[in-house]
Coordinates of C-alpha atoms in Angstrom, one line a residue:
X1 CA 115.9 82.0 101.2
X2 CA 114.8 78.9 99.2
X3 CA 111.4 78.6 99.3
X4 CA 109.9 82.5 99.1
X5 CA 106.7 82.2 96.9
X6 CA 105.4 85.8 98.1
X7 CA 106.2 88.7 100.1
X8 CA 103.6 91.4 101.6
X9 CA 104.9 95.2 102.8
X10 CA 101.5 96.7 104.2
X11 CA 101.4 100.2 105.8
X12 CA 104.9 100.7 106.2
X13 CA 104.5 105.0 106.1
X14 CA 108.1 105.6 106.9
X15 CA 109.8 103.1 104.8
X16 CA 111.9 104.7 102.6
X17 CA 113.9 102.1 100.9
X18 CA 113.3 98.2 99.4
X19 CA 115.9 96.9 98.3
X20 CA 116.4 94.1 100.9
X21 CA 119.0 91.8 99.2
X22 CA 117.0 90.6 96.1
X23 CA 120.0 88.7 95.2
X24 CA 118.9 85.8 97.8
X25 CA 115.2 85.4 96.8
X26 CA 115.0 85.0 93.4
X27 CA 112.2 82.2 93.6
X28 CA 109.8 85.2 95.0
X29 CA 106.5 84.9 92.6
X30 CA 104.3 87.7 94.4
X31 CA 105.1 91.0 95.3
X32 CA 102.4 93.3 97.1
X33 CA 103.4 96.7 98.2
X34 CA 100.6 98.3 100.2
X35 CA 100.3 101.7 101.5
X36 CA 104.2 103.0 101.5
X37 CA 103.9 106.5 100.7
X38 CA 107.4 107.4 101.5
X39 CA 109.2 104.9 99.3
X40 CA 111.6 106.8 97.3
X41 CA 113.9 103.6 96.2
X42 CA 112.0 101.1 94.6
X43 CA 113.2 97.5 94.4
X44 CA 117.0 97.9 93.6
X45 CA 117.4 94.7 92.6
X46 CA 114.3 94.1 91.5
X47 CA 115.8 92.5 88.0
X48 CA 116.7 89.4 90.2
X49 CA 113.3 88.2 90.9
X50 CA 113.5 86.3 87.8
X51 CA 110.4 83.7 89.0
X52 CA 108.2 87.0 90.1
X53 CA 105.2 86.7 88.1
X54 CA 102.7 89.2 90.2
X55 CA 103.2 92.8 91.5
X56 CA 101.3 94.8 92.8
X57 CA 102.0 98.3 93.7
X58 CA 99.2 99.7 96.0
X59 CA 99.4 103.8 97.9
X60 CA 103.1 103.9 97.0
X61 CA 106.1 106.2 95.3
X62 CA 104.2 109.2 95.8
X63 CA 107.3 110.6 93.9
X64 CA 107.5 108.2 91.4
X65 CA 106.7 109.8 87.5
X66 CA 107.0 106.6 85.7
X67 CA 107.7 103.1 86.6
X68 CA 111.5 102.0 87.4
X69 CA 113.8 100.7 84.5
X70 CA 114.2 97.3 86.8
X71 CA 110.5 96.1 85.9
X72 CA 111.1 95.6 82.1
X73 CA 113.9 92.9 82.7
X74 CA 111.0 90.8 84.2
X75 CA 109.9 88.0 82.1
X76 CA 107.8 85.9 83.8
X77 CA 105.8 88.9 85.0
X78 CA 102.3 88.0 84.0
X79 CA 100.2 90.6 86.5
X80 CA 100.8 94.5 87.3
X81 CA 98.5 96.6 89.5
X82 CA 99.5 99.8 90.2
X83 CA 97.0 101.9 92.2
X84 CA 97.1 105.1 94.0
X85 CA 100.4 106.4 92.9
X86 CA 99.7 110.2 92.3
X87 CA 103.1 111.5 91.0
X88 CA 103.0 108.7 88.3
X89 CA 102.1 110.3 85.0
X90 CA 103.3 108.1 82.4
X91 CA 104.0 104.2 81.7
X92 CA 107.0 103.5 79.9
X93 CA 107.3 102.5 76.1
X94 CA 109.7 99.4 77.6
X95 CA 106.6 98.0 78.9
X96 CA 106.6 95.9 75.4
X97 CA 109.4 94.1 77.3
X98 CA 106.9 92.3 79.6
X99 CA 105.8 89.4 77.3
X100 CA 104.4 87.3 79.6
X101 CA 102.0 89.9 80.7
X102 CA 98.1 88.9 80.7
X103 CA 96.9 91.6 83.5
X104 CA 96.9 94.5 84.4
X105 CA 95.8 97.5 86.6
X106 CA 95.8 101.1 86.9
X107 CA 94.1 103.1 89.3
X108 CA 93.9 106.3 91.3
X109 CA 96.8 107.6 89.2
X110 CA 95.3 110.8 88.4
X111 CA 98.7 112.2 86.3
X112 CA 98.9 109.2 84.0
X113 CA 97.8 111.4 80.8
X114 CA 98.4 108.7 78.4
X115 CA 99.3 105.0 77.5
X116 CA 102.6 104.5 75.6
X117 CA 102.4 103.3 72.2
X118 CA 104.6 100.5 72.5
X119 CA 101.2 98.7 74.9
X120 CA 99.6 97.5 71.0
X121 CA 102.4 94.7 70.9
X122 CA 101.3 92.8 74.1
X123 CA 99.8 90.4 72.2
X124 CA 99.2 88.1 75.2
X125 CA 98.0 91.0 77.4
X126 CA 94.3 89.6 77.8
X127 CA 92.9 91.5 80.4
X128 CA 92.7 95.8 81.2
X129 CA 91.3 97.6 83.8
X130 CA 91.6 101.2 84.5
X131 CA 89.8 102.9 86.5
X132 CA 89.9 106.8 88.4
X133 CA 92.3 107.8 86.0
X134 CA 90.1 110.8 84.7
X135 CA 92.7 112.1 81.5
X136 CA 93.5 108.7 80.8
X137 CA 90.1 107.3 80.5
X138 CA 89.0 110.2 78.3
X139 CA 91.8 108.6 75.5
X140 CA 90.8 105.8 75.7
X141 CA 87.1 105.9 74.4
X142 CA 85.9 103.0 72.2
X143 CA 86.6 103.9 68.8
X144 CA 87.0 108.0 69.5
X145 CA 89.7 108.1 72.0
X146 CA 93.2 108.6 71.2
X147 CA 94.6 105.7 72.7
X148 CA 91.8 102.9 71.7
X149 CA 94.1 101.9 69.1
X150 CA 96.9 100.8 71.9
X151 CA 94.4 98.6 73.8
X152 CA 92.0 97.9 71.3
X153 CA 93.6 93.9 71.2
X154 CA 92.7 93.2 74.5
X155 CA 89.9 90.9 75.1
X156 CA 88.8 91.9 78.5
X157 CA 88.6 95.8 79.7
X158 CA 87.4 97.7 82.8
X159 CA 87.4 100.9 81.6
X160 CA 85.9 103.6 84.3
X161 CA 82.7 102.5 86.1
X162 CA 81.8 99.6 83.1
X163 CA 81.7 96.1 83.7
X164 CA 84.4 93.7 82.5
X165 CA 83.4 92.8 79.3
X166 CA 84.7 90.7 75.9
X167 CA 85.7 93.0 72.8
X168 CA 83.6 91.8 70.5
X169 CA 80.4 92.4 73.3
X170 CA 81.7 96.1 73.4
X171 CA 81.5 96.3 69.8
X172 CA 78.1 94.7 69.4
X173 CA 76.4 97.1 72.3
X174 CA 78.0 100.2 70.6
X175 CA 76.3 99.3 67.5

């Protein structure tokens, strides 16, 4: 496949498996995975999207506890969503890997307890939303919570039920 510059799984409840021959497809940009609860392999073969620069990971891996080994040899990836995935409960401290990261999402993943400490070095990482993630969101209070120091840098966070807004705005209003 030459030309592949996204790809779409939507309500697929008794897929099991992706891992459809990667190899071939390695100008894929977009990835959206919708609604999959059954997916036990994810993406074998995922380290050979090297153009995929979006992926979004919506109701699936129920299973899942952290995010497979695959997604740190992505480069170019510069947006993650991950929403609904309640067996996920951590993200992995490889997650530094993703340089070219500038957004991402987490929501509806009740288990994630905390962020990894390796998060601080995406310096490029510019905007942060997470949302329904109720034992997350309590570490990551401005100033008080435990992880504000990992995501203090970024510009741009959706913490809970707030509005997007810039750092510096957060600071002032806390004032």
């Amino acid at each position: 496949m030459a030309k592949a510059p996204g790809s779409q799984s939507q309500n697929c409840s008794n897929l099991t498996s992706l891992s459809m021959g990667f190899n071939n497809i390695t100008s894929l940009r977009h990835l959206i995975i919708m609604y999959s609860p059954n997916l036990v392999t994810l993406l074998q073969g995922l380290q050979n999207l090297s153009s995929l620069q979006s992926l979004t990971n919506l109701g699936c891996c129920w299973e899942f506890k952290s995010l497979p080994d695959e997604l740190q040899n992505l480069m170019r990836l510069q947006s993650l969503e991950i929403r609904s995935c309640p067996g996920l409960e951590a993200l992995p401290e490889w997650i530094k890997m993703l340089v070219s990261l500038r957004s991402s999402a987490i929501s509806d993943c009740q288990n994630i307890t905390c962020l990894p400490e390796s998060l601080k070095h995406l310096i490029g990482l510019q905007h942060l939303s997470i949302q329904d993630c109720p034992k997350l969101l309590k570490r990551c209070r401005q100033q008080s919570g435990e992880d504000w120091p990992k995501i203090a840098h970024v510009p741009f966070k959706h913490l809970g039920s707030s509005e997007l807004r810039h750092q510096s705005e957060t600071s002032i209003s806390s004032n």
